[in-house]
Coordinates of C-alpha atoms and ligand atoms in Angstrom, one line a residue:
X1 CA 135.7 6.3 138.7
X2 CA 134.8 9.2 141.1
X3 CA 132.1 8.6 143.6
X4 CA 129.7 11.0 141.7
X5 CA 129.2 9.9 138.1
X6 CA 127.9 12.2 135.4
X7 CA 126.3 10.3 132.5
X8 CA 125.1 12.4 129.6
X9 CA 122.2 10.9 127.7
X10 CA 122.9 10.9 124.0
X11 CA 119.2 10.9 123.4
X12 CA 119.6 14.7 123.4
X13 CA 122.7 14.8 121.2
X14 CA 122.9 15.7 117.5
X15 CA 122.6 12.3 115.8
X16 CA 124.0 13.6 112.6
X17 CA 127.4 13.8 114.3
X18 CA 127.1 11.4 117.2
X19 CA 130.7 10.3 117.4
X20 CA 131.9 13.9 117.7
X21 CA 129.1 14.7 120.2
X22 CA 130.2 11.7 122.4
X23 CA 133.9 12.8 122.1
X24 CA 133.0 16.4 123.0
X25 CA 130.9 15.5 126.1
X26 CA 133.6 13.1 127.4
X27 CA 136.3 15.8 126.9
X28 CA 134.0 18.2 128.7
X29 CA 134.3 15.9 131.8
X30 CA 131.5 13.3 131.5
X31 CA 132.3 9.9 133.1
X32 CA 129.9 7.6 131.3
X33 CA 127.8 7.6 128.1
X34 CA 124.1 7.0 128.8
X35 CA 122.5 5.2 125.9
X36 CA 118.6 5.2 125.8
X37 CA 117.2 2.2 123.8
X38 CA 113.5 2.6 123.0
X39 CA 111.5 0.1 120.9
X40 CA 108.1 1.8 120.3
X41 CA 106.5 -1.1 122.2
X42 CA 107.6 -0.9 125.9
X43 CA 107.8 2.9 125.4
X44 CA 106.1 5.1 122.8
X45 CA 109.3 6.1 121.0
X46 CA 112.0 4.6 118.9
X47 CA 115.7 5.3 119.1
X48 CA 118.8 3.2 118.4
X49 CA 120.0 -0.4 118.7
X50 CA 123.3 -2.3 119.2
X51 CA 124.7 -1.3 115.8
X52 CA 125.0 2.3 117.0
X53 CA 126.7 1.2 120.2
X54 CA 129.2 -0.9 118.2
X55 CA 129.8 2.0 115.9
X56 CA 130.7 4.2 118.9
X57 CA 133.2 1.6 120.1
X58 CA 134.7 1.4 116.6
X59 CA 134.9 5.2 116.4
X60 CA 137.1 4.9 119.5
X61 CA 134.9 5.6 122.5
X62 CA 136.5 3.9 125.5
X63 CA 134.4 5.3 128.3
X64 CA 131.8 3.1 129.9
X65 CA 128.6 2.9 127.9
X66 CA 125.5 2.7 130.1
X67 CA 122.7 1.0 128.2
X68 CA 119.2 1.7 129.4
X69 CA 116.9 -0.8 127.8
X70 CA 113.4 0.4 127.4
X71 CA 112.4 -2.6 125.3
X72 CA 110.3 -5.7 125.7
X73 CA 111.3 -8.5 125.7
X74 CA 114.8 -7.8 127.0
X75 CA 117.0 -10.9 126.9
X76 CA 118.0 -10.8 123.2
X77 CA 118.9 -7.2 123.5
X78 CA 121.0 -7.8 126.6
X79 CA 123.2 -10.2 124.6
X80 CA 123.3 -8.0 121.5
X81 CA 124.3 -4.9 123.5
X82 CA 126.9 -6.9 125.5
X83 CA 128.5 -8.0 122.2
X84 CA 128.3 -4.5 120.9
X85 CA 130.4 -3.1 123.7
X86 CA 128.0 -2.1 126.5
X87 CA 129.5 -1.7 130.0
X88 CA 126.4 -1.3 132.1
X89 CA 123.0 -2.6 131.2
X90 CA 119.7 -1.9 132.9
X91 CA 116.2 -3.0 132.0
X92 CA 112.7 -2.4 133.4
X93 CA 111.5 -5.4 135.6
X94 CA 108.0 -5.2 134.0
X95 CA 109.6 -5.9 130.6
X96 CA 111.2 -9.2 131.6
X97 CA 109.3 -12.4 132.3
X98 CA 112.2 -13.6 134.4
X99 CA 114.0 -10.8 136.1
X100 CA 116.5 -12.9 138.0
X101 CA 117.5 -14.7 134.8
X102 CA 117.9 -11.4 132.8
X103 CA 120.1 -10.0 135.6
X104 CA 122.2 -13.1 135.5
X105 CA 122.5 -12.9 131.7
X106 CA 123.9 -9.4 132.0
X107 CA 126.5 -10.5 134.6
X108 CA 127.4 -13.6 132.6
X109 CA 128.4 -11.2 129.8
X110 CA 130.7 -9.4 132.2
X111 CA 128.6 -6.2 132.3
X112 CA 127.3 -4.3 135.3
X113 CA 123.6 -5.2 135.9
X114 CA 120.9 -2.8 136.9
X115 CA 117.1 -2.5 137.2
X116 CA 115.3 0.6 136.0
X117 CA 112.3 1.6 138.0
X118 CA 109.5 3.8 136.6
X119 CA 108.1 6.4 138.8
X120 CA 105.2 4.1 139.8
X121 CA 107.3 1.0 140.2
X122 CA 107.7 0.1 143.9
X123 CA 111.1 -0.6 145.5
X124 CA 109.9 -4.0 146.8
X125 CA 110.6 -5.5 143.3
X126 CA 114.3 -5.2 144.3
X127 CA 114.0 -7.3 147.4
X128 CA 115.0 -10.7 146.2
X129 CA 117.6 -9.6 143.6
X130 CA 119.7 -7.2 145.6
X131 CA 122.7 -9.5 145.4
X132 CA 122.5 -9.4 141.6
X133 CA 122.5 -5.6 141.3
X134 CA 125.4 -3.2 140.5
X135 CA 123.1 -0.2 140.1
X136 CA 119.4 0.8 140.3
X137 CA 118.2 3.3 137.8
X138 CA 115.5 5.4 139.3
X139 CA 113.4 7.1 136.7
X140 CA 112.4 10.6 137.7
X141 CA 110.2 11.0 134.6
X142 CA 108.1 8.5 132.8
X143 CA 110.3 6.8 130.2
X144 CA 110.1 7.5 126.5
X145 CA 111.2 11.1 126.0
X146 CA 113.9 13.5 127.0
X147 CA 113.2 17.0 128.2
X148 CA 110.5 16.3 130.7
X149 CA 110.3 17.8 134.2
X150 CA 111.7 16.0 137.3
X151 CA 109.0 14.5 139.5
X152 CA 109.8 15.9 143.0
X153 CA 108.2 13.0 144.9
X154 CA 111.0 10.7 143.6
X155 CA 113.4 12.2 146.1
X156 CA 111.6 10.3 148.9
X157 CA 112.0 7.1 146.8
X158 CA 115.7 7.7 146.5
X159 CA 116.0 8.2 150.3
X160 CA 114.2 4.9 150.9
X161 CA 116.3 3.1 148.3
X162 CA 119.5 4.4 149.9
X163 CA 118.3 3.0 153.2
X164 CA 117.6 -0.4 151.6
X165 CA 121.0 -0.5 150.0
X166 CA 122.8 0.4 153.3
X167 CA 120.8 -2.3 155.1
X168 CA 121.8 -4.8 152.4
X169 CA 125.5 -4.1 152.9
X170 CA 126.0 -4.2 149.1
X171 CA 127.8 -1.6 146.9
X172 CA 124.9 -0.6 144.6
X173 CA 124.9 2.7 142.7
X174 CA 121.8 4.8 142.6
X175 CA 121.4 6.3 139.2
X176 CA 118.8 9.0 138.6
X177 CA 117.4 9.6 135.2
X178 CA 115.0 12.3 133.9
X179 CA 114.9 16.1 134.4
X180 CA 118.3 16.3 136.1
X181 CA 119.6 19.9 135.9
X182 CA 122.2 22.1 137.6
X183 CA 119.6 23.5 139.9
X184 CA 118.3 20.1 141.3
X185 CA 121.4 17.9 141.1
X186 CA 122.5 18.8 144.7
X187 CA 119.1 17.9 146.2
X188 CA 119.1 14.6 144.3
X189 CA 122.6 13.8 145.6
X190 CA 121.6 14.7 149.1
X191 CA 118.7 12.2 148.8
X192 CA 121.3 9.5 148.0
X193 CA 121.9 9.3 144.3
X194 CA 125.5 9.1 143.1
X195 CA 125.0 8.7 139.3
X196 CA 123.3 11.4 137.3
X197 CA 121.9 11.0 133.8
X198 CA 121.3 14.3 132.1
X199 CA 120.3 14.8 128.4
X200 CA 118.7 18.1 127.6
X201 CA 120.5 19.9 130.5
X202 CA 123.9 19.1 128.8
X203 CA 123.3 18.8 125.1
X204 CA 120.8 21.7 125.1
X205 CA 123.7 24.1 126.1
X206 CA 126.5 25.3 123.8
X207 CA 129.2 24.7 126.3
X208 CA 129.2 21.2 127.7
X209 CA 132.2 21.8 129.9
X210 CA 130.5 24.7 131.6
X211 CA 127.3 22.7 132.4
X212 CA 129.2 19.7 133.7
X213 CA 131.5 22.0 135.7
X214 CA 128.4 23.6 137.3
X215 CA 127.0 20.2 138.1
X216 CA 130.3 19.2 139.7
X217 CA 130.4 22.4 141.7
X218 CA 126.9 21.8 143.0
X219 CA 127.9 18.3 144.1
X220 CA 131.1 19.6 145.8
X221 CA 128.9 21.7 148.1
X222 CA 127.5 18.6 149.8
Ligands
DX5_301 C1 113.9 8.9 129.2 C2 115.4 8.6 129.2 C3 116.3 9.6 129.8 C4 116.2 10.9 129.1 C5 116.8 12.0 130.0 O1 113.2 7.8 128.9 O2 115.6 7.4 129.9 O3 117.6 9.1 129.8 O4 116.9 11.0 127.9 O5 116.6 13.2 129.3 P1 116.5 14.6 130.1 O6 117.8 14.8 130.9 O7 116.4 15.6 129.0 O8 115.3 14.5 131.0
ZN302 ZN1 117.8 6.7 130.3

């Protein structure tokens, strides 16, 4: 996998032809499929569960599936998604009673483990679990909906997180999620992110290859 990862969020895809949409976006150059799971409890919206993840695997999707759990509680969904073919799983620390246990559960299933941080969630919640993390998903919008505007102050948070990760000596990806577009992806990467979730910016355009190409071009300028 290249050092910069582009992960289209299928939240913005056409659900009536989801398999084709995922095929198309992967053929257009995406690396990872970002899969937003919402439960109308932890966040005020409802999307899809493990059956849809399994259906994508059965359809033939082999790319990593990055499951972003916006659900509470989390542990049952971790196991269900791991069994349904998830590759990466992240959850929000506020949604788990036992964050360390939930992270271990993800790793026991052989998946990459991440924590997802809301805009107001401080970085110090990572302090005692750095050794269990493969990625940190930094939310640059409040979770629950696609198509929102990037919160600019999150760039400082990414810079601080990058410093924490360097100090830890661990290989931990920084994934940014929310409002990522062609015109801000370079600044986000310069702050320290290496994995970019984009929903409306990609699926909202007719030519996925063109948008992903423009994103990669911006990243090549760093
Ligand atoms: C929001 C989701 C995001 C969202 C991104 O809760 O986690 O993944 O779909 O959508 P855009 O790129 O449209 O902001
Ligand atoms: Zn997401």
